[in-house]
Structures are given as C-alpha cells and as structure tokens.
Short mmCIF file of C-alpha atoms in Angstrom, two decimals:
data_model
loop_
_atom_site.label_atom_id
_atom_site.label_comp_id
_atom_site.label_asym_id
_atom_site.label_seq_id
_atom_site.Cartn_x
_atom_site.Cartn_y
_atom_site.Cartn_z
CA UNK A 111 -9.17 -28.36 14.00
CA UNK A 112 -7.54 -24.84 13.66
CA UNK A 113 -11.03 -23.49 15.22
CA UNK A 114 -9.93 -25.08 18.39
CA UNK A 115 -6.08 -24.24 18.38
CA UNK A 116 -7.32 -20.51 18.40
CA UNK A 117 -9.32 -20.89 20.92
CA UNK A 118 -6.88 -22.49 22.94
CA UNK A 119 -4.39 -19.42 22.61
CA UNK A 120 -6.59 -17.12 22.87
CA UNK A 121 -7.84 -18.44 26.55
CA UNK A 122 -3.97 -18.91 27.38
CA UNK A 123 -2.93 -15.17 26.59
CA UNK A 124 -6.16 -13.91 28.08
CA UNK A 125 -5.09 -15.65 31.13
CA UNK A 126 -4.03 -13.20 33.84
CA UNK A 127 -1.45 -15.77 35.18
CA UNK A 128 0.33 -16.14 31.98
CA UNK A 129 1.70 -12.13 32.38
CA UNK A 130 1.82 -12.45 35.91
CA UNK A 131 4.15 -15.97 36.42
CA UNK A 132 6.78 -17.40 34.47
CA UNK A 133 6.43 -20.73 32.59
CA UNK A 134 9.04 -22.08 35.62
CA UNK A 135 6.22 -21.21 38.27
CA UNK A 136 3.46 -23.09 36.37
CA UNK A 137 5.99 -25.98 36.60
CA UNK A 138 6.43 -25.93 40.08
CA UNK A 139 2.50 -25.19 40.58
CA UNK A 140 1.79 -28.14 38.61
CA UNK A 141 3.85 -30.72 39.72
CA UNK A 142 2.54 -30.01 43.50
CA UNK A 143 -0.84 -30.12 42.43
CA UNK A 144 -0.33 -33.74 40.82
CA UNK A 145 2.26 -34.92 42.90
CA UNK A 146 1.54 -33.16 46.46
CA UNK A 147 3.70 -31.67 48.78
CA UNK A 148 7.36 -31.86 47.81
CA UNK A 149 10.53 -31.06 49.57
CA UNK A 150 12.74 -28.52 47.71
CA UNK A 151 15.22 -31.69 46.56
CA UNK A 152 12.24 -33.57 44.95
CA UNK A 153 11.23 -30.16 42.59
CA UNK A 154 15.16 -29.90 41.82
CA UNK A 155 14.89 -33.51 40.63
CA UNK A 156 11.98 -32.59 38.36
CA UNK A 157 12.92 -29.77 36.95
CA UNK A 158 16.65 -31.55 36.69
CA UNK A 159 14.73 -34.44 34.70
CA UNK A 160 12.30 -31.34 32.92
CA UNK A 161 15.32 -29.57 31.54
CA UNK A 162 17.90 -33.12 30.94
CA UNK A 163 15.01 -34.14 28.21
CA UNK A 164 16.89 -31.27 25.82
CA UNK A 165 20.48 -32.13 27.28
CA UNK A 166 21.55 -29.91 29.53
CA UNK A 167 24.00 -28.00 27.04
CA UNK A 168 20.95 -27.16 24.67
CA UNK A 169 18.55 -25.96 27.28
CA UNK A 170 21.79 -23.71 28.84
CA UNK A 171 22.57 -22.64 24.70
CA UNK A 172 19.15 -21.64 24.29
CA UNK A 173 18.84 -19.73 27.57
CA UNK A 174 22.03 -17.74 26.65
CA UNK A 175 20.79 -17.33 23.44
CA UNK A 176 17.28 -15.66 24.36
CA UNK A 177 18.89 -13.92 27.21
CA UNK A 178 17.12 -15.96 29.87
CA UNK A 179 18.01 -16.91 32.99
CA UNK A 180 18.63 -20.84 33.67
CA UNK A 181 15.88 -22.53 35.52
CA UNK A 182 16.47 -21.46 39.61
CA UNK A 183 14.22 -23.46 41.18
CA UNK A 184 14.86 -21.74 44.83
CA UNK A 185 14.22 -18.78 43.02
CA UNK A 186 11.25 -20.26 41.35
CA UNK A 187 9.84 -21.40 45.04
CA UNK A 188 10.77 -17.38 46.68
CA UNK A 189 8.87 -15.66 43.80
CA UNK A 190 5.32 -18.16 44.67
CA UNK A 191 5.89 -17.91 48.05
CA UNK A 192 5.60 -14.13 48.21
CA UNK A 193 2.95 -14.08 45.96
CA UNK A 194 0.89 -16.40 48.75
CA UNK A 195 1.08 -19.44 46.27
CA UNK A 196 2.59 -22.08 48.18
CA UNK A 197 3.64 -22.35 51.46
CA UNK A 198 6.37 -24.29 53.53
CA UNK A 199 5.07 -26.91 56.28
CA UNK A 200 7.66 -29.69 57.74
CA UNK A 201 9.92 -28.86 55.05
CA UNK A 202 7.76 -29.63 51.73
CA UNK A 203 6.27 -27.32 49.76
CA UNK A 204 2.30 -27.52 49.24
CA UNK A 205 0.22 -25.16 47.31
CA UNK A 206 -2.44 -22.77 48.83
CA UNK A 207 -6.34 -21.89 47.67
CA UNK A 208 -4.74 -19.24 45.43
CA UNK A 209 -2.18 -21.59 43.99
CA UNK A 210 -4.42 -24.36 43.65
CA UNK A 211 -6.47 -22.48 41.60
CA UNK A 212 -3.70 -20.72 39.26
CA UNK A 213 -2.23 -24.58 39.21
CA UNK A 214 -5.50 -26.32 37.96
CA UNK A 215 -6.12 -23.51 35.29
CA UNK A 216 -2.71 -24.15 34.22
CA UNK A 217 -2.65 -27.93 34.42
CA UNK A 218 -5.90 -28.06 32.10
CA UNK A 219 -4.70 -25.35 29.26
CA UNK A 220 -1.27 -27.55 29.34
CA UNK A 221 -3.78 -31.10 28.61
CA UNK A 222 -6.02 -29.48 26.17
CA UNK A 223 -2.82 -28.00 24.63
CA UNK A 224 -1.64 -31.54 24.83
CA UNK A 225 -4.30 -33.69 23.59
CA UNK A 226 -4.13 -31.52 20.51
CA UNK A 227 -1.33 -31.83 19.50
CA UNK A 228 -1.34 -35.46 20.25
CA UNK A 229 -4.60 -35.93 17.91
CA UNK A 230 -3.23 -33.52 15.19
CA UNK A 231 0.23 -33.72 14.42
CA UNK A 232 1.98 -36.89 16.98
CA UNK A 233 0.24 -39.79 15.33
CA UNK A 234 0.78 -41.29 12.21
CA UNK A 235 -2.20 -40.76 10.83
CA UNK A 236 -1.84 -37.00 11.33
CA UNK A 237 1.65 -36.78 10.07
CA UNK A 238 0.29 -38.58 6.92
CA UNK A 239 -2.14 -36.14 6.49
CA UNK A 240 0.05 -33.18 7.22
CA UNK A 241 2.96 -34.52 4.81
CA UNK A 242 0.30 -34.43 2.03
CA UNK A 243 -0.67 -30.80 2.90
CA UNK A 244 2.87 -29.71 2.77
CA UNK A 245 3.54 -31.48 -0.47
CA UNK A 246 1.17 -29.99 -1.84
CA UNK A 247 2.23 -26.55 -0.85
CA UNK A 248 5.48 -27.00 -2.58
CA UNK A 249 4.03 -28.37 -5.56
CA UNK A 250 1.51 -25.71 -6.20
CA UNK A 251 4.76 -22.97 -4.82
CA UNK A 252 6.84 -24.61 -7.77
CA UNK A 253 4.34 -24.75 -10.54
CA UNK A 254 3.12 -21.56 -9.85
CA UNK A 255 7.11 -19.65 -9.80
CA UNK A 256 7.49 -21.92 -12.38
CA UNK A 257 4.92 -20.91 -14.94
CA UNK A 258 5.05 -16.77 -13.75
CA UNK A 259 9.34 -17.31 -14.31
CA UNK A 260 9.16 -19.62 -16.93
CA UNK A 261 11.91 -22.13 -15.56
CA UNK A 262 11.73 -25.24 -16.98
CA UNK A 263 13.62 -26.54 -14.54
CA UNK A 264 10.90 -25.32 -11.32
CA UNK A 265 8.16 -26.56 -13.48
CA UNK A 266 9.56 -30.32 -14.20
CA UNK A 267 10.25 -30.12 -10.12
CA UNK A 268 6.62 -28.95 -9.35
CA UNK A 269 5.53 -31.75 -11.23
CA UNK A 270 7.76 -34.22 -9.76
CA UNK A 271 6.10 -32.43 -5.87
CA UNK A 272 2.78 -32.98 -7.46
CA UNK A 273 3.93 -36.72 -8.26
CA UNK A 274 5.05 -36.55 -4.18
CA UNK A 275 1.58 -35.08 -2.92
CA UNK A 276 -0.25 -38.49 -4.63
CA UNK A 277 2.22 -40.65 -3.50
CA UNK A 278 1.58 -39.29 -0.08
CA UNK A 279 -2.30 -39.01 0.01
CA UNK A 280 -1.52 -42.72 -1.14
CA UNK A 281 -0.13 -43.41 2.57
CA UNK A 282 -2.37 -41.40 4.34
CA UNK A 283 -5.49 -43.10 2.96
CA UNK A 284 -3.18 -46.34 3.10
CA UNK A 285 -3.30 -45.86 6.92
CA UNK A 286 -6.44 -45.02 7.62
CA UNK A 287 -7.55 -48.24 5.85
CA UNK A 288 -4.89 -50.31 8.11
CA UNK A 289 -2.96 -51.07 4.86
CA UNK A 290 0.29 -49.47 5.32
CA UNK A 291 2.54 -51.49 4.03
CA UNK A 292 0.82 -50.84 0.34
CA UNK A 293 2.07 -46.85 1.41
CA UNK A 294 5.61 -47.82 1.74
CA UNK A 295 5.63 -49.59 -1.52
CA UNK A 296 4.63 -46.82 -2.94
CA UNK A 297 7.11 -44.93 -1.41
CA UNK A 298 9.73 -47.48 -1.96
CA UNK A 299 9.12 -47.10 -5.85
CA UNK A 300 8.97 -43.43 -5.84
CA UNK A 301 11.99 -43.22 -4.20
CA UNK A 302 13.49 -45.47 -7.46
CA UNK A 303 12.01 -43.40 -9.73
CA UNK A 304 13.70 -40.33 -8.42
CA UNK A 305 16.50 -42.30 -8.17
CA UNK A 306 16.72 -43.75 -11.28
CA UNK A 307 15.78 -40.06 -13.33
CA UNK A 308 17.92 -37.71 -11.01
CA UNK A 309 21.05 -40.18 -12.33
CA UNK A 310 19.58 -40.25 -15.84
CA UNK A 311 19.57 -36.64 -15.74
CA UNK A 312 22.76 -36.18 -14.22
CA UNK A 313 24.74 -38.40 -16.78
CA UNK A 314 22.75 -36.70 -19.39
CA UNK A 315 23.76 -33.23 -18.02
CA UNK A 316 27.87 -34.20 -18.17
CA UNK A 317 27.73 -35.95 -21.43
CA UNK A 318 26.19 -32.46 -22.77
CA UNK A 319 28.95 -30.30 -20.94
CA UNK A 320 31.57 -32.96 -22.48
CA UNK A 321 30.04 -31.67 -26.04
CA UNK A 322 29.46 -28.38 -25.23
CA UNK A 323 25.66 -28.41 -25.92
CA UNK A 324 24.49 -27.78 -22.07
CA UNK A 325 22.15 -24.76 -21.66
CA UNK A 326 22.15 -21.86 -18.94
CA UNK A 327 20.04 -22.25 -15.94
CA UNK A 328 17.25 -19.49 -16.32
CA UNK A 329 16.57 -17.61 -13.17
CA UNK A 330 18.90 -19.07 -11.14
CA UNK A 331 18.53 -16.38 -8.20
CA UNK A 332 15.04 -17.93 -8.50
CA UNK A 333 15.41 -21.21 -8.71
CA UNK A 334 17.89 -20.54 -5.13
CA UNK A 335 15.04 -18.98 -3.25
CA UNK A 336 12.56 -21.49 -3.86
CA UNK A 337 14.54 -24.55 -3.59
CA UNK A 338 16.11 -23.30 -0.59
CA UNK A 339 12.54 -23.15 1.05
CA UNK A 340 11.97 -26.54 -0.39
CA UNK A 341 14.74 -27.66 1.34
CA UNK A 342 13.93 -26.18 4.86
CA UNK A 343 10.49 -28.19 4.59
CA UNK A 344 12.11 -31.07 3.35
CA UNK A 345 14.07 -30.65 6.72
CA UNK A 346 11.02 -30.54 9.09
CA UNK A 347 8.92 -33.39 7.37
CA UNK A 348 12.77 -35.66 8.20
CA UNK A 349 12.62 -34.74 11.33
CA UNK A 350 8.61 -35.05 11.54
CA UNK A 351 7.90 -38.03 10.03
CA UNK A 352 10.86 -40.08 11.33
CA UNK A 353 10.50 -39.01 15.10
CA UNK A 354 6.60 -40.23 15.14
CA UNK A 355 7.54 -43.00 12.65
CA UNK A 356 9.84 -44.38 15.60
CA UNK A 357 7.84 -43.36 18.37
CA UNK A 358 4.58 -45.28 16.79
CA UNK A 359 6.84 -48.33 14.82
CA UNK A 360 5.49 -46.73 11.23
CA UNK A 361 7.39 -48.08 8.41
CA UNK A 362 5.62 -45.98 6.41
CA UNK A 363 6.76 -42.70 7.62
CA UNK A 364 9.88 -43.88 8.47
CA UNK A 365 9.86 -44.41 4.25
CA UNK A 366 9.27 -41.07 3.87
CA UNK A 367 11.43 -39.61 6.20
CA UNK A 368 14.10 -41.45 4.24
CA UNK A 369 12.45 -39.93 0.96
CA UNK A 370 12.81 -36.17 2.58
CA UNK A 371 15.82 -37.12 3.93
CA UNK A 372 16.52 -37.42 0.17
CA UNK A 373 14.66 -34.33 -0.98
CA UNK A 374 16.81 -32.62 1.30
CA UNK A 375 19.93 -33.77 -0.90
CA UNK A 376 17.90 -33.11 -4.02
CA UNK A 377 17.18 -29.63 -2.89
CA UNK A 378 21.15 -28.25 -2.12
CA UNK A 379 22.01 -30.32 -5.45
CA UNK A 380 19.67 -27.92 -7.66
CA UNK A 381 21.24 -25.24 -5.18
CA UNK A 382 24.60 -25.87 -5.94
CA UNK A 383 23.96 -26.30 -9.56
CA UNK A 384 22.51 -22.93 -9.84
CA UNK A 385 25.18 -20.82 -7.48
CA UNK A 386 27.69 -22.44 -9.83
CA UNK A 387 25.57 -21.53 -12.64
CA UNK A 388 26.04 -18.06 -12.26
CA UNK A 389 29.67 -18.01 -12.75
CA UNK A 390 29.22 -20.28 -15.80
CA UNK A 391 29.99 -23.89 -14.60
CA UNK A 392 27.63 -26.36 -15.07
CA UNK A 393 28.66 -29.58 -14.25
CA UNK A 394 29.19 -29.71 -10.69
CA UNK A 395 25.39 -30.80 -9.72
CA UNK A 396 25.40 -32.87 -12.30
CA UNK A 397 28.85 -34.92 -10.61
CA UNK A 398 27.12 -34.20 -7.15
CA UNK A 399 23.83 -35.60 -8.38
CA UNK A 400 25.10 -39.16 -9.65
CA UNK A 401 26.37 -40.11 -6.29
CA UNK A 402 22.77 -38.51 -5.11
CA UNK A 403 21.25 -41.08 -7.18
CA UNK A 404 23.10 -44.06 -6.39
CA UNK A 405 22.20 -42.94 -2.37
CA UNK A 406 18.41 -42.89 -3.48
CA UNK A 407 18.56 -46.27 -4.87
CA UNK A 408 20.78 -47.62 -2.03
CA UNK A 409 17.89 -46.44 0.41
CA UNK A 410 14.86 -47.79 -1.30
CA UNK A 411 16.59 -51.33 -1.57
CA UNK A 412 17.09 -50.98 2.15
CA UNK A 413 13.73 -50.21 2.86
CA UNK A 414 12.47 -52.51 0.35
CA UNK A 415 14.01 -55.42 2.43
CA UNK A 416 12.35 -54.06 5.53
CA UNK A 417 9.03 -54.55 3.70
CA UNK A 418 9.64 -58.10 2.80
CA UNK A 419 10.47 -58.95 6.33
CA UNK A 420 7.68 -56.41 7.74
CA UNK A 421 5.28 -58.66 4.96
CA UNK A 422 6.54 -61.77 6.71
CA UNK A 423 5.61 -61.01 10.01
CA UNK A 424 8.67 -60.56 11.37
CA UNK A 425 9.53 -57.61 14.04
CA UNK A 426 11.61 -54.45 12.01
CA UNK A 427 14.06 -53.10 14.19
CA UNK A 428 13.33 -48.96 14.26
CA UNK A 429 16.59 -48.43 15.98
CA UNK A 430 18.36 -48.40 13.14
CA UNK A 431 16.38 -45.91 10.98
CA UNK A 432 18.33 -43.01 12.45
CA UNK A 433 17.32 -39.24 11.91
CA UNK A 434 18.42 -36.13 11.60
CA UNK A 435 20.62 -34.63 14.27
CA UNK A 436 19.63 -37.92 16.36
CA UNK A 437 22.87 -38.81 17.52
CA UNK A 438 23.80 -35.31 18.54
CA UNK A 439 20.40 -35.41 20.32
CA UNK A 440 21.21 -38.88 21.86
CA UNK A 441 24.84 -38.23 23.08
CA UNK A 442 23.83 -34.92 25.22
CA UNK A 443 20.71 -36.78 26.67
CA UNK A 444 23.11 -39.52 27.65
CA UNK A 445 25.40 -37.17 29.09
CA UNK A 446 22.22 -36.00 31.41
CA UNK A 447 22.12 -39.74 32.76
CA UNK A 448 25.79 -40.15 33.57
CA UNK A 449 25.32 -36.48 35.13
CA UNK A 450 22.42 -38.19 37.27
CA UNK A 451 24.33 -41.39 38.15
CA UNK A 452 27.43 -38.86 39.75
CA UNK A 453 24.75 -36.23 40.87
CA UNK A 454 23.21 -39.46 43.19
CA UNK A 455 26.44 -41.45 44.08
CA UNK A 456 27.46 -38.05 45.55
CA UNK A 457 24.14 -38.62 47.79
CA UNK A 458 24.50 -42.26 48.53
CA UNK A 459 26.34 -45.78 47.36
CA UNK A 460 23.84 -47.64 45.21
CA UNK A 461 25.38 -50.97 42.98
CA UNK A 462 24.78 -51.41 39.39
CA UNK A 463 21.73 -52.92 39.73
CA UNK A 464 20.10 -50.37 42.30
CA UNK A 465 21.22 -47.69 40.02
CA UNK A 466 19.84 -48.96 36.64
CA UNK A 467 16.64 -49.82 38.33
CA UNK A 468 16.85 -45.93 39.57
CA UNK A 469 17.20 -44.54 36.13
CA UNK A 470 14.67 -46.67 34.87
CA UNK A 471 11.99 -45.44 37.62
CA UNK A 472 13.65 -41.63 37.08
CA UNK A 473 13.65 -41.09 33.38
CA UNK A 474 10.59 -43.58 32.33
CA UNK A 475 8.32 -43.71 35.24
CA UNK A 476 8.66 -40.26 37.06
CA UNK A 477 5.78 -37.32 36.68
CA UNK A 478 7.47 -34.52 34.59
CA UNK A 479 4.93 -31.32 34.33
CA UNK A 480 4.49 -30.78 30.49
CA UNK A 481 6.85 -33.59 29.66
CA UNK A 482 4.71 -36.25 31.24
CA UNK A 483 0.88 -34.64 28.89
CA UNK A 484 2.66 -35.00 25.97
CA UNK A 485 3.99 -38.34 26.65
CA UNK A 486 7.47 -37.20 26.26
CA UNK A 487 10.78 -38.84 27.42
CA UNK A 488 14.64 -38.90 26.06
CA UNK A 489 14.75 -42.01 28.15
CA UNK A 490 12.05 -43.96 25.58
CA UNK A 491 13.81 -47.19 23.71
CA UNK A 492 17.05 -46.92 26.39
CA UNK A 493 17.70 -49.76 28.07
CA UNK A 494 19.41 -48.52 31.37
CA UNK A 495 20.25 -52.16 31.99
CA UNK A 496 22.09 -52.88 28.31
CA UNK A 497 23.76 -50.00 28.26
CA UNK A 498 25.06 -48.71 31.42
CA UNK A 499 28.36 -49.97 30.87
CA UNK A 500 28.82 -47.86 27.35
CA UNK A 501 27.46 -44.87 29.77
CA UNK A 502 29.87 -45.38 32.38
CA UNK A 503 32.97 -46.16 29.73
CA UNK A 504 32.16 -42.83 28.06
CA UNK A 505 32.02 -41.07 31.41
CA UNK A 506 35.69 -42.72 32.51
CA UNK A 507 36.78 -41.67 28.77
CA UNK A 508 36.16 -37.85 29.20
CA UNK A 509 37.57 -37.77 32.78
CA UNK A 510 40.84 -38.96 31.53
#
C-alpha cells in the first residue's frame, strides 16, 4: 500500500514540470485536455467552482496565510502561453504538442494519486481499518508512558484505548463481512460503558474531595502532553470517519465519529483536571465529567434508535449526524452559490427554475480538474431546488 504511495511521490517530485509550473497551470492544462478548447470565461468558471469547494473566504485565508497569491487565471493563461503551452485560436484556449504532453503526465499522476486515496483511506472499509491502526497507536502510546511514568491514571486510559482498538477491529471485520450493523452495536455499547464509568468515576471523584480523601494527579505535565495528542487524533478520526460515514451512508462510522466526537470531550476533561491539578484543585473534571457522561449516554441512545430503525429496513436520515466544523463548512460553501447566482444574473435574467437547474448542472455535473478524480463536491446532498429560497433569504438578510 505504502510501497505504492512512495512511488507515486517520488515520480511526482522527479517530474520536471512540477518545479517548472505551478499547481494553477496543471489546472488549466488539465481541464483543456478533458474538456477541449475553452474560452477564458469557461476556465474562470472552473477555477471559480475549483476554489468555491473550500468557500471562498478559506481558500483567500489560506492564501494570505502561506503568502500566496490568489488564483489569477489570466495570469495563469500568460505564464503557459509564453512557455508555448497553449495557444489562442477564435478566442478559446487549446493546448499545444508540448502542453498536451505536460497535461497528460499531469492528468495521470493526479488519477493514480486519486484512485489511492480513494481505495485507502475514502471508503469505509479503509477508514475502518485505519481507525483500528490509530487506536491502537494510542493505546500502545498510553500503556507504554503509562508503565515508564507510572500514572495510574495513563495506564487505566491505555487500557480503556486497547478496549477501543477491539471494539474497532470489531467494525472493520464487521464490514468486510457485510454485517455492519453488529459494528455499531458494538459501538453503541462501548459508548455506554464509557458513559456509564466516566460518571461513576466522576461522582466517585467529588464524593472523595467532599471527604477530603482525593489523591494528587501524578505527572500531570505528563498526563497534558499525551492526552493532548490523544485529543488531536481523536479530532481527525471525527472528522474522518463522519465525512466518509456520510458520503458512503455508514452507520457504523458515523457511530464512531460520535464515539471520537466523545473522546475528544474525554480528552480536554483529563486536561482540565490535570492543569487544575497543579494548583491543587481537584474537582473541576470531576463536575465537568458528569455532564460528559450524561452526553455519552444521550448519544448512544440516539444512535441506538437509529439501529432499530436501520434493523427495520427503514432509510436513516445522515443529514442529521452533523460533524465537526460542518456548519461553518456549509455556510461559506453556501455563500459561494449565492455568489454564483449574483455573479450570473449580472450576465443574464434566468427565473427560479432556470437558475436552480443551473446550479444543479454547475456544482454537481460540471468537470472540476482534481475535484472531479476524487469525486469531490460541496454541492453533494444540496438540493438547489429545496433550498434556494433559504439561499436567497440569507443573501437579502446580509444586504440589509
């Protein structure tokens, strides 16, 4: 698997094109050789649509950020016409032999690339897999800090990522036999188990502050480090797991994005506890984790109902399983659409219905170079039709 990631870098750096043009010239290369000649509005439109798939404020914040110029398509278009790549005839843009060939090399690095990452990390299967291989890393990081520090405390939450690593090698093998609803049950009563000791724990832990009897974290500079890196993975797997969970309908990683999502909370709880710790109070995870555990429980009897109706053949909703930073995500890409709709009434009048069937065709059925390999679109689950009235409302809204 890895074998044939290297070899894919190593061919891309080796490339003489890759020092030579910018990542915005293999974009314009490659959507003339899939597409044909293009005038220079049709390649703004793409790269418009390339660059909306991030919302337009994130693509210009990360720009800034790595001191990058915005993507200039007429600048873009110069820079591969003096280097003999395309050429202008009857006002579109079509690439020469030398382009062609630059634009072919790129186009298969970019489906190789693609394909990849498609087999080995955007399919359930693969995430399954990969959630076991991190849980397993922070299992054997925990035990291991655990037993050289001597914290009880990192070695009873190695064991409890240990616990997490069978659970998921339970889902993964659960989907490769096509029985993955027995993986979210697992899940499901995982997640009450942590649920139900985190709040056992945590009552435990204030009843012993009450009577004085509570003892001192050990190592808690320790115990920050390592749960803080916990944390950051717990982060990734949400995001992870719930974004192919959704893309592929998989209740079972949509279960244990939940159950990060909840690892996550489990992590800055131990985090607080032990910054707190060091200036000698003790009870404030313990407060923070009851409410923690009543959240766990309240999750896993959500998704518990999900599997009854999921075992009774009825169709789960996945729109409501929202992740991390989603809505964020959601509101700027929506704010690329209503930028569209203005950006084409300025060109021409179009009514509702001609301009929902336009940003269907645009943001669903449109070749994006890169965007289109990996199967990639902000548009995917929007219905243009449903909801262009909230998109026009929210555009009237920030006008006034």
């Amino acid at each position: 698997m890895f074998d044939e990631l290297r070899e894919m870098i190593k061919k891309w750096k080796e490339s003489p094109h890759v020092k030579e043009h910018s990542d915005e010239s293999r974009f314009v290369l490659i959507a003339l050789l899939k597409e044909g000649p293009l005038t220079l509005k049709e390649l703004e439109e793409k790269s418009f649509l390339f660059v909306s798939q991030f919302g337009l404020e994130n693509y210009r914040h990360t720009a800034s950020r790595h001191h990058r110029e915005e993507f200039n398509i007429t600048t873009e278009i110069d820079r591969l016409m003096k280097d003999n790549m395309i050429v202008q005839t009857h006002e579109k843009y079509e690439l020469t032999n030398k382009g062609k060939k630059m634009a072919v090399e790129s186009a298969e690095m970019i489906e190789k690339g693609a394909q990849w990452i498609k087999k080995n990390v955007l399919n359930p299967s693969a995430a399954a897999r990969n959630t076991v291989i991190a849980d397993f890393f922070l299992a054997v990081m925990k035990l291991v800090v655990g037993l050289i520090s001597g914290s009880v405390g990192l070695l009873a939450d190695g064991a409890d990522a240990a616990v997490d690593t069978v659970s998921a090698s339970i889902v993964w093998v659960g989907m490769k036999m096509k029985r993955e609803l027995i993986g979210t049950m697992v899940i499901i009563a995982m997640m009450g188990v942590t649920g139900v000791s985190i709040g056992y724990e945590s009552v435990t832990k204030i009843i012993d502050v009450i009577y004085g009897t509570v003892e001192p974290m050990s190592k808690p500079y320790l115990v920050i480090g390592v749960e803080g890196i916990a944390l950051l993975v717990a982060v990734f797997l949400c995001l992870y797991q719930g974004f192919v969970g959704k893309k592929y309908g998989s209740l079972a990683l949509i279960s244990q994005s939940i159950d990060s999502k909840n690892h996550i909370y489990v992590a800055a709880v131990v985090i607080v506890g032990a910054v707190f710790s060091i200036f000698g109070i003790y009870f404030v995870d313990a407060v923070i984790g009851v409410y923690i555990s009543f959240k766990i429980l309240k999750d896993g009897f959500g998704l518990s109902k999900e599997v009854i109706s999921s075992a009774r053949g009825e169709k789960i909703d996945f729109s409501k399983f929202e992740l991390l930073f989603e809505k964020r995500w959601r509101m700027s890409t929506h704010d690329s659409f209503r930028f569209w709709v203005l950006y084409t009434l300025r060109e021409c009048s179009l009514e509702k219905n001609e301009l929902t069937t336009e940003l269907e065709k645009t943001f669903k059925h449109t070749y994006i170079p890169i965007l289109s390999e990996f199967e990639f679109t902000a548009a995917e689950g929007f219905d243009f039709e449903e909801g262009f009235d909230r998109l026009v409302q929210r555009f009237w809204m920030r006008i006034w």
